[in-house]
Amino acid sequence: MQGMTRPSILVVEDFAPLRSSVIQWLRVRFPGFHVKGVGSAEEALEHARISRPDVVLMDIDLPGINGLEATSLFRVRSPATAVVMLTMHDTPSHRQAAAAAGAAAYIAKTEIEDRLGAALEDLLGDRAKGMS
Amino acid sequence: MIKAAGGERFSAHPDRQRFHRELLRAVERARNLGSALAVLFIDLDRFKRINGVFGLDAGNRVLREAAARIRKCVREDDGVSRVGSDEFAVLLEGIEIPSLTSSIAERIRTEFTQPFEIAQREAYISASVGVALYPRDGESAEDLLKRSDLAMYQAKTAGRDICQFYSPESESRVSRKLDMESGLRRALKRGEFEVHYQPQTSLADGSPTSVEALLRWNSPELGWIPPAQFIPLAEETGLIHSIGAWVLETAMIQARAWQDIGLRPMRMCVNVSAKQLNQNLVDTVARVLDKTGLPVSSLELEITEGVMVGKDAVTGAALNDLRAMGIGFAIDDFGTGYATFEYLKRLPVRTLKLDGQFVRGVCDNNDDVAIITASVSLARSLGLRLVAEGVETAEQHERLRKLGCDDCQGYHVYQPLPAATLEKVLAKAQPGAADRPRLTIAR
């Protein structure tokens, strides 16, 4: 992929087995992506300071800073990073809160297989297509 | 518990309780987090054979390697436990993505298509994998374990070396099979089996030449169960030996009883499956012939072509012993097995039973007519009796007679009947015999 860097995805999820499921699935679905996982919003923000990920997949219920607060912080500190909420909560109020915090997309955990691939392709455009 | 990452451990003894405790905790976590989890139940196919042939040490080495192979297919923190002598269970937490579960299960199955090296030899041990998901298939640890086990059992039933996800439909099928199995174990003691008899008659003059003994099972819980359903189960569980011996003895005693009341001499034909052909069967035949004084020529054992093709040393020895005793054989379902005529030379085959599928087309299908004509000519040249099975109409009966077939069997002539009923029917057709005291054996 000349002229394009590998898209990078950061998975923020405190439940390690789920984090590893998502990472494993992403690596199969998008073999060209750079995928990393962390267990808290603090680690995510620290990581973003050094290497700015293209997309963050953010859980809501996180220890310490929760996912909604972290999303707002990302908008300020790393405006080029798109935040996708990836959560078990699937209520209108959660969705509204996520949109207000600046999330680019909202995906329930049960819909990962059906929607996450398309959402990433939407956000990354041609870069995703070249890498999947 | 086996941990590959950082110091692999292998438990010499299965610990189902421990897995159950881990599962309880995982279910609790999944419930709190609204997460999914999967239980994979893995059973090594035909593992007991390894212990039997190569010894316990070799068996343990295989189990150790099996554990390592499973571990290779799962994620670093997934739990792999030994839960039975040749059974493993895998716990996958946070598995929201269905395709991930199937790809892990499939990877495990594929891993077992590679041979194991035992005593410088390669042995193939496949794995049957059953999968149950939380919360879809069950919300408690007990249900998940039970249902993954059921799915595994179904994978085994479907032919082994298969991954099977739990489904409620498969559960009802499996539980019917399990009910049938426990019923079958009690059936002999409780006297639920009956032998019915279906005559074979001469196409030339209509006189009965033989009767085939047919096993019937009337279960108080499940009703009448066709042999096609319970015989495979009897074979799988080894119950076929005691059931088969009972059928043989019942039929031979009945044959003797009918001879004693003066019914026209008929051969008694008894079906014998490949699994039954061993020394026990030979002993049963010898013992009952001795006990009843039934002439050897009055007994014919029906076997399928498949028996001859797949036979091992035990089967071969049993066939030889029966041949030495003068027992004649009938080849059942002739024409549907494998085209090998070699057994016709080596076994005292007296009868070929032409499968009903050819008989069905005898009036209008040229191919079937050609097959029947060729069978007639083969039987004549080798001096064998050719019996057409499944004769249902007068037209078929007439066509078979014209084609030169010897005998026929089917609903057009006689349906299978209980001994007492058939005895009356035959005695009526044969004046004189009915006057003698009835000797139908009471059951």
XYZ file of C-alpha atoms in Angstrom:
575
model
C 0.000 0.000 0.000
C 2.178 2.826 -1.249
C 1.455 6.162 0.259
C -0.784 4.743 2.952
C 0.129 3.773 6.485
C -1.347 0.713 8.098
C -4.555 1.665 9.881
C -4.183 1.305 13.635
C -6.926 0.216 16.005
C -6.870 0.396 19.779
C -9.259 -1.862 21.717
C -10.141 -0.506 25.164
C -11.838 -3.254 27.178
C -11.207 -4.258 30.779
C -12.559 -7.827 30.429
C -9.470 -9.558 29.060
C -11.172 -12.518 27.311
C -13.467 -10.197 25.365
C -10.549 -7.906 24.520
C -8.662 -10.849 23.121
C -11.741 -12.054 21.170
C -12.097 -8.663 19.511
C -8.382 -8.419 18.743
C -8.338 -11.939 17.323
C -11.369 -11.241 15.178
C -9.901 -7.967 13.872
C -6.625 -9.661 12.987
C -8.472 -12.234 10.891
C -10.870 -9.748 9.306
C -8.262 -7.025 8.672
C -4.885 -8.747 8.505
C -3.139 -5.529 7.435
C -4.269 -3.489 10.432
C -2.171 -2.704 13.420
C -4.281 -3.855 16.399
C -3.545 -3.310 20.075
C -5.553 -3.734 23.251
C -5.528 -2.045 26.655
C -7.616 -2.563 29.801
C -8.433 1.028 30.888
C -9.138 4.524 29.576
C -6.011 5.801 31.339
C -3.842 3.337 29.432
C -5.650 4.257 26.225
C -4.996 7.971 26.656
C -1.380 7.314 27.530
C -1.011 5.108 24.457
C -2.660 7.757 22.233
C -0.171 10.335 23.371
C 2.667 8.359 21.786
C 1.026 6.829 18.729
C -2.248 8.250 17.584
C -4.584 5.376 16.648
C -6.967 5.844 13.728
C -9.819 4.205 15.590
C -10.455 3.445 19.256
C -13.001 0.780 20.132
C -14.203 1.962 23.532
C -16.094 0.075 26.235
C -18.361 2.221 28.454
C -18.013 0.493 31.836
C -14.352 0.901 32.551
C -12.579 1.127 35.911
C -11.428 4.686 36.636
C -12.283 7.063 33.808
C -15.355 5.608 32.094
C -15.695 5.206 28.348
C -17.926 8.253 27.821
C -15.534 10.598 29.641
C -12.607 9.038 27.799
C -14.341 9.656 24.465
C -14.666 13.366 25.254
C -11.001 13.481 26.244
C -10.014 11.773 22.975
C -11.948 14.379 20.984
C -9.815 17.058 22.583
C -6.457 15.368 22.810
C -6.488 13.335 19.592
C -9.122 14.870 17.274
C -8.076 12.723 14.292
C -8.917 9.534 16.198
C -12.433 8.171 15.625
C -14.003 6.611 18.730
C -16.438 3.715 18.291
C -18.388 2.717 21.378
C -18.402 -1.046 21.807
C -20.619 -1.889 24.729
C -23.166 -4.262 26.222
C -25.514 -1.320 26.827
C -27.989 -0.885 24.047
C -30.386 1.830 25.192
C -31.343 5.125 23.537
C -29.938 7.074 26.493
C -26.560 5.378 26.221
C -26.530 6.006 22.495
C -27.392 9.690 23.012
C -24.694 10.058 25.665
C -22.130 8.466 23.331
C -23.088 10.786 20.471
C -22.883 13.791 22.807
C -19.389 12.704 23.908
C -18.368 12.634 20.252
C -18.439 8.901 19.369
C -18.388 8.273 15.636
C -20.353 5.016 15.879
C -22.092 2.866 18.453
C -22.047 -0.915 18.297
C -23.521 -3.343 20.806
C -21.219 -6.234 21.704
C -23.672 -8.724 20.300
C -23.412 -7.038 16.889
C -19.638 -7.139 16.504
C -19.667 -9.706 13.758
C -22.466 -8.048 11.818
C -21.551 -4.369 12.099
C -18.020 -3.711 13.253
C -16.343 -4.577 9.932
C -18.597 -2.249 7.961
C -18.232 0.532 10.533
C -14.435 0.401 10.294
C -14.573 0.391 6.502
C -16.817 3.469 6.625
C -14.463 5.317 8.957
C -11.255 4.386 7.189
C -12.506 4.521 3.615
C -9.960 3.406 1.028
C -7.336 2.633 3.631
C -9.515 -0.143 5.095
C -10.277 -1.608 1.695
C -6.626 -1.891 0.851
C -5.934 -3.748 4.071
C -8.844 -6.158 4.503
C -6.288 -27.834 34.914
C -3.761 -27.632 32.147
C -1.881 -24.414 31.619
C 0.363 -24.223 28.627
C 1.369 -20.592 28.957
C 4.078 -20.555 31.557
C 4.717 -24.094 32.744
C 2.403 -26.656 31.317
C 0.635 -28.911 33.758
C -1.211 -32.058 32.981
C -3.522 -33.610 35.513
C -3.133 -37.354 35.630
C -6.666 -37.632 36.949
C -9.702 -36.005 35.447
C -11.223 -33.305 37.597
C -14.731 -32.521 36.508
C -15.558 -30.844 39.814
C -12.782 -28.333 39.329
C -13.958 -27.470 35.836
C -17.461 -27.121 37.169
C -16.259 -24.615 39.790
C -14.399 -22.604 37.138
C -17.492 -22.627 34.969
C -19.673 -21.434 37.847
C -17.382 -18.435 38.330
C -17.246 -17.734 34.587
C -21.042 -17.832 34.294
C -21.291 -15.380 37.182
C -18.823 -13.036 35.441
C -20.645 -13.335 32.120
C -23.942 -12.552 33.839
C -22.524 -9.446 35.521
C -20.836 -8.171 32.377
C -23.617 -9.144 29.971
C -20.995 -11.150 28.157
C -21.143 -14.471 26.292
C -19.206 -17.663 26.924
C -18.773 -21.027 25.266
C -18.151 -24.502 26.634
C -16.448 -26.946 24.289
C -16.736 -30.602 25.229
C -14.121 -32.730 23.502
C -14.055 -36.501 23.418
C -11.263 -38.490 21.817
C -12.760 -41.020 19.430
C -11.866 -44.643 20.085
C -9.302 -43.712 22.707
C -9.960 -46.816 24.809
C -8.483 -48.859 21.986
C -5.131 -47.120 22.516
C -5.072 -48.077 26.198
C -6.112 -51.601 25.264
C -3.543 -52.098 22.522
C -0.560 -50.015 23.645
C -1.002 -49.917 27.425
C -1.733 -47.215 29.972
C 1.593 -45.407 29.626
C 1.037 -44.901 25.915
C -2.514 -43.825 26.704
C -1.264 -41.194 29.130
C 1.245 -39.883 26.622
C -1.550 -39.510 24.086
C -3.681 -37.641 26.619
C -0.796 -35.323 27.398
C -0.284 -34.576 23.737
C -4.028 -34.205 23.186
C -4.101 -31.583 25.955
C -1.192 -29.747 24.351
C -2.889 -29.819 20.948
C -6.098 -28.383 22.380
C -4.154 -25.713 24.223
C -2.485 -24.709 20.947
C -5.883 -23.923 19.423
C -7.296 -21.737 22.168
C -6.355 -18.286 23.433
C -3.725 -17.887 26.090
C -6.084 -17.485 29.042
C -8.767 -19.952 28.008
C -9.222 -22.817 30.451
C -8.572 -26.361 29.257
C -9.449 -29.154 31.696
C -9.542 -32.888 31.636
C -13.046 -33.843 32.730
C -13.188 -37.578 31.988
C -10.839 -40.415 31.126
C -10.713 -39.307 27.501
C -12.694 -36.089 27.718
C -11.608 -32.477 27.834
C -13.550 -29.280 28.327
C -12.602 -25.810 27.165
C -14.016 -22.617 28.591
C -14.060 -19.587 26.282
C -15.050 -16.360 28.000
C -15.913 -13.035 26.370
C -16.716 -14.828 23.170
C -19.248 -12.380 21.721
C -18.319 -13.306 18.192
C -19.977 -16.562 17.123
C -17.546 -17.261 14.281
C -14.665 -17.179 16.754
C -16.151 -20.073 18.716
C -16.688 -22.153 15.605
C -13.223 -21.408 14.295
C -11.629 -22.490 17.611
C -13.766 -25.661 17.740
C -12.942 -26.421 14.127
C -9.245 -25.811 14.721
C -9.293 -28.347 17.564
C -11.024 -30.926 15.398
C -8.549 -30.340 12.565
C -5.593 -30.597 14.953
C -6.698 -34.172 15.701
C -6.661 -35.211 12.065
C -2.861 -35.388 12.476
C -1.632 -38.797 13.638
C -0.255 -39.449 17.125
C 3.016 -41.260 17.368
C 2.782 -44.244 19.668
C 5.587 -46.784 20.007
C 7.134 -45.714 16.695
C 3.796 -46.129 15.006
C 1.242 -43.652 13.811
C -2.223 -43.839 15.307
C -5.174 -41.728 14.313
C -7.394 -40.488 17.108
C -10.005 -38.037 15.965
C -11.954 -35.732 18.266
C -15.666 -35.102 18.522
C -16.453 -31.594 19.745
C -19.733 -30.394 21.254
C -20.379 -26.699 21.895
C -22.862 -24.930 24.168
C -23.120 -21.133 24.474
C -24.090 -18.884 27.360
C -26.719 -17.429 27.440
C -28.244 -18.906 24.286
C -28.107 -22.599 25.215
C -28.223 -22.387 28.981
C -27.811 -19.926 31.836
C -26.346 -22.231 34.469
C -23.055 -24.099 34.636
C -24.956 -27.406 34.904
C -26.983 -26.756 31.764
C -23.955 -25.642 29.770
C -21.920 -28.677 30.741
C -24.799 -31.053 30.106
C -25.639 -29.483 26.752
C -22.088 -29.346 25.450
C -21.822 -33.019 26.447
C -25.083 -33.746 24.579
C -23.833 -31.920 21.495
C -20.603 -33.944 21.682
C -22.625 -37.141 21.981
C -24.539 -36.104 18.893
C -21.288 -35.385 17.045
C -20.178 -38.900 17.893
C -23.457 -40.378 16.759
C -23.228 -38.446 13.503
C -20.019 -40.250 12.684
C -17.252 -38.813 14.915
C -14.594 -36.279 13.931
C -17.265 -33.573 13.876
C -17.993 -30.254 15.656
C -21.570 -29.923 16.756
C -23.309 -26.929 18.320
C -26.067 -27.679 20.798
C -29.633 -27.418 19.541
C -32.882 -28.227 21.377
C -33.941 -30.466 18.489
C -30.778 -32.493 18.790
C -31.367 -32.760 22.529
C -34.745 -34.416 22.014
C -33.194 -36.799 19.477
C -30.322 -37.620 21.769
C -32.510 -38.050 24.826
C -34.777 -40.398 22.868
C -31.678 -42.384 22.000
C -30.561 -42.417 25.628
C -34.074 -43.504 26.723
C -33.950 -46.208 24.097
C -30.574 -47.361 25.326
C -31.690 -47.728 28.920
C -34.920 -49.374 27.718
C -32.936 -51.789 25.599
C -30.854 -52.808 28.611
C -34.012 -53.807 30.494
C -35.992 -55.189 27.549
C -34.588 -58.697 27.585
C -35.163 -59.192 31.315
C -38.635 -57.705 31.160
C -39.609 -59.917 28.248
C -40.381 -57.043 25.853
C -38.920 -58.742 22.803
C -40.923 -60.986 20.546
C -39.922 -62.991 17.546
C -42.310 -62.886 14.609
C -41.991 -65.251 11.700
C -42.422 -64.594 7.993
C -42.601 -67.587 5.657
C -40.787 -67.808 2.335
C -42.799 -69.748 -0.195
C -42.022 -71.557 -3.398
C -42.980 -69.469 -6.437
C -43.781 -72.681 -8.286
C -46.347 -74.220 -5.921
C -46.850 -71.729 -3.069
C -45.674 -74.119 -0.342
C -43.628 -72.624 2.505
C -39.964 -73.613 2.346
C -38.489 -71.449 5.103
C -39.405 -68.928 7.763
C -37.415 -65.881 8.682
C -37.271 -64.994 12.356
C -37.784 -61.247 12.841
C -37.188 -59.496 16.127
C -39.833 -57.137 17.461
C -39.523 -54.830 20.445
C -42.566 -53.511 22.194
C -41.344 -51.054 24.803
C -43.911 -50.008 27.425
C -42.392 -46.510 27.431
C -41.643 -45.981 23.741
C -44.091 -48.271 21.934
C -43.156 -50.480 18.991
C -39.655 -49.658 17.854
C -38.483 -50.775 14.416
C -35.349 -52.955 14.346
C -33.645 -50.409 12.071
C -33.641 -48.072 15.095
C -32.705 -50.372 17.936
C -30.367 -52.899 16.266
C -27.652 -50.304 15.536
C -27.935 -49.200 19.178
C -27.733 -52.808 20.339
C -24.597 -53.202 18.257
C -23.085 -49.994 19.582
C -23.696 -50.969 23.203
C -22.736 -54.631 22.829
C -26.249 -55.720 23.839
C -26.500 -57.375 20.430
C -24.761 -60.454 21.826
C -27.333 -61.287 24.467
C -30.288 -60.173 22.309
C -28.961 -62.084 19.283
C -28.420 -65.220 21.346
C -31.970 -64.987 22.671
C -33.438 -64.639 19.157
C -31.400 -67.574 17.916
C -32.443 -69.801 20.784
C -36.107 -68.777 20.612
C -36.258 -69.358 16.854
C -34.479 -72.707 17.010
C -36.719 -73.978 19.800
C -39.729 -72.843 17.773
C -38.447 -74.584 14.647
C -38.086 -77.812 16.614
C -41.575 -77.409 18.093
C -43.120 -76.991 14.649
C -41.333 -80.057 13.377
C -42.637 -82.001 16.373
C -46.274 -81.192 15.633
C -45.778 -82.332 12.062
C -45.716 -79.090 10.139
C -43.998 -79.426 6.781
C -40.212 -79.147 7.358
C -39.052 -75.573 6.897
C -35.688 -74.002 7.343
C -35.463 -71.466 10.141
C -33.595 -68.354 8.919
C -32.082 -66.119 11.597
C -30.371 -62.775 10.966
C -26.896 -62.407 12.335
C -25.052 -59.074 12.302
C -21.308 -58.688 11.784
C -20.864 -57.708 15.436
C -22.414 -60.997 16.576
C -20.063 -63.231 14.636
C -17.704 -64.415 17.352
C -17.019 -67.481 19.479
C -20.052 -66.804 21.710
C -22.363 -67.130 18.737
C -20.706 -70.375 17.678
C -21.158 -71.699 21.226
C -24.808 -70.654 21.326
C -25.554 -72.359 18.011
C -23.820 -75.583 19.125
C -25.525 -75.563 22.511
C -29.040 -74.994 21.162
C -28.636 -77.492 18.331
C -27.620 -79.995 20.974
C -30.433 -79.061 23.348
C -33.219 -79.118 20.755
C -31.950 -81.855 18.473
C -32.852 -79.566 15.540
C -31.199 -80.908 12.371
C -28.326 -78.632 11.323
C -29.798 -78.374 7.846
C -32.915 -76.748 9.326
C -30.982 -73.675 10.394
C -29.830 -70.950 8.058
C -27.992 -67.823 9.203
C -28.646 -64.661 7.229
C -25.702 -62.302 6.867
C -25.204 -59.265 4.649
C -22.548 -58.862 1.992
C -20.966 -56.176 4.156
C -20.052 -58.832 6.750
C -17.834 -60.543 4.208
C -16.170 -57.361 3.039
C -15.349 -55.887 6.425
C -14.579 -59.100 8.249
C -11.716 -59.350 10.741
C -9.968 -62.366 12.264
C -12.689 -62.995 14.879
C -15.468 -62.914 12.272
C -13.458 -65.149 9.942
C -12.859 -67.714 12.695
C -16.543 -67.740 13.668
C -17.619 -68.234 10.045
C -15.161 -71.114 9.702
C -16.432 -72.803 12.855
C -20.045 -72.453 11.744
C -19.129 -73.855 8.351
C -17.431 -76.807 10.047
C -20.661 -77.438 11.970
C -22.525 -77.635 8.657
C -24.516 -74.415 9.069
C -25.725 -72.900 5.799
C -25.769 -69.180 5.083
C -28.125 -66.870 3.260
C -26.824 -63.606 1.811
C -29.303 -60.933 2.818
C -29.976 -57.785 0.758
C -28.118 -59.404 -2.138
C -27.062 -56.829 -4.719
C -26.962 -53.828 -2.393
C -23.565 -54.373 -0.802
C -20.242 -54.663 -2.517
C -19.703 -56.545 -5.728
C -17.549 -59.364 -4.440
C -18.372 -62.945 -5.275
C -15.336 -64.384 -3.565
C -17.369 -65.336 -0.483
C -19.728 -67.458 -2.571
C -16.836 -69.832 -3.151
C -15.526 -69.954 0.387
C -18.687 -69.996 2.477
C -21.408 -72.622 2.407
C -23.890 -70.115 0.992
C -27.170 -71.815 0.204
C -29.419 -68.871 -0.429
C -29.294 -65.446 -2.039
C -31.966 -63.017 -0.908
C -32.574 -60.513 -3.651
C -33.220 -57.081 -2.188
C -36.753 -55.682 -2.410
C -35.586 -52.610 -4.352
C -35.049 -54.789 -7.451
C -38.336 -56.600 -6.916
C -40.251 -53.298 -6.943
C -39.253 -52.720 -10.576
C -39.796 -56.257 -11.815
C -42.932 -55.307 -13.785
C -41.789 -52.082 -15.418
C -38.067 -51.407 -15.056
C -35.764 -53.012 -17.592
C -32.685 -52.567 -15.421
C -34.312 -54.364 -12.497
C -35.452 -57.164 -14.801
C -31.899 -57.493 -16.138
C -30.492 -57.655 -12.578
C -33.041 -60.294 -11.544
C -32.348 -62.359 -14.679
C -28.609 -62.235 -14.010
C -29.161 -63.198 -10.354
C -31.333 -66.158 -11.390
C -28.625 -67.347 -13.731
C -25.903 -66.873 -11.079
C -27.945 -68.765 -8.477
C -28.670 -71.620 -10.914
C -25.025 -72.015 -11.945
C -23.886 -72.129 -8.318
C -26.784 -74.302 -7.170
C -28.174 -71.655 -4.822
C -31.735 -70.860 -3.845
C -32.825 -67.364 -4.918
C -35.405 -65.683 -2.716
C -37.074 -62.471 -3.833
C -37.751 -60.174 -0.869
C -40.472 -57.579 -0.521
C -43.011 -59.129 -2.896
C -46.157 -57.074 -2.495
C -48.393 -57.732 -5.525
C -49.722 -60.671 -7.510
C -48.201 -59.173 -10.630
C -44.706 -59.112 -9.099
C -45.220 -62.677 -7.889
C -46.136 -63.857 -11.388
C -43.268 -62.030 -13.089
C -40.728 -63.432 -10.622
C -42.056 -66.939 -11.194
C -41.694 -66.521 -14.958
C -38.138 -65.158 -14.579
C -37.195 -68.377 -12.765
C -36.784 -67.120 -9.204
C -37.148 -69.956 -6.649
C -38.891 -68.529 -3.603
C -40.429 -65.319 -2.468
C -41.100 -63.465 0.749
C -43.350 -60.468 1.284
C -46.718 -59.099 2.293
C -48.352 -60.479 -0.840
C -47.882 -63.996 0.518
C -47.415 -63.743 4.274
C -46.761 -60.871 6.606
C -44.574 -61.510 9.670
C -46.765 -63.140 12.322
C -46.452 -64.171 15.957
C -45.628 -67.868 16.326
C -49.083 -68.921 17.518
C -50.888 -67.130 14.675
C -48.553 -68.446 12.003
C -48.846 -71.942 13.405
C -52.639 -71.837 12.961
C -52.329 -70.468 9.428
C -49.816 -73.103 8.380
C -51.665 -75.940 10.070
C -54.891 -74.956 8.288
C -53.068 -75.042 4.950
C -51.736 -78.467 5.855
C -54.533 -80.783 7.066
C -53.377 -83.250 9.693
C -50.887 -81.065 11.444
C -53.546 -79.037 13.273
C -54.883 -82.106 15.108
C -51.711 -82.526 17.078
C -51.185 -80.682 20.372
C -49.970 -77.138 19.982
C -46.355 -76.713 20.816
C -45.862 -73.036 20.287
C -43.466 -71.983 22.981
C -44.931 -69.865 25.692
C -43.007 -66.734 26.499
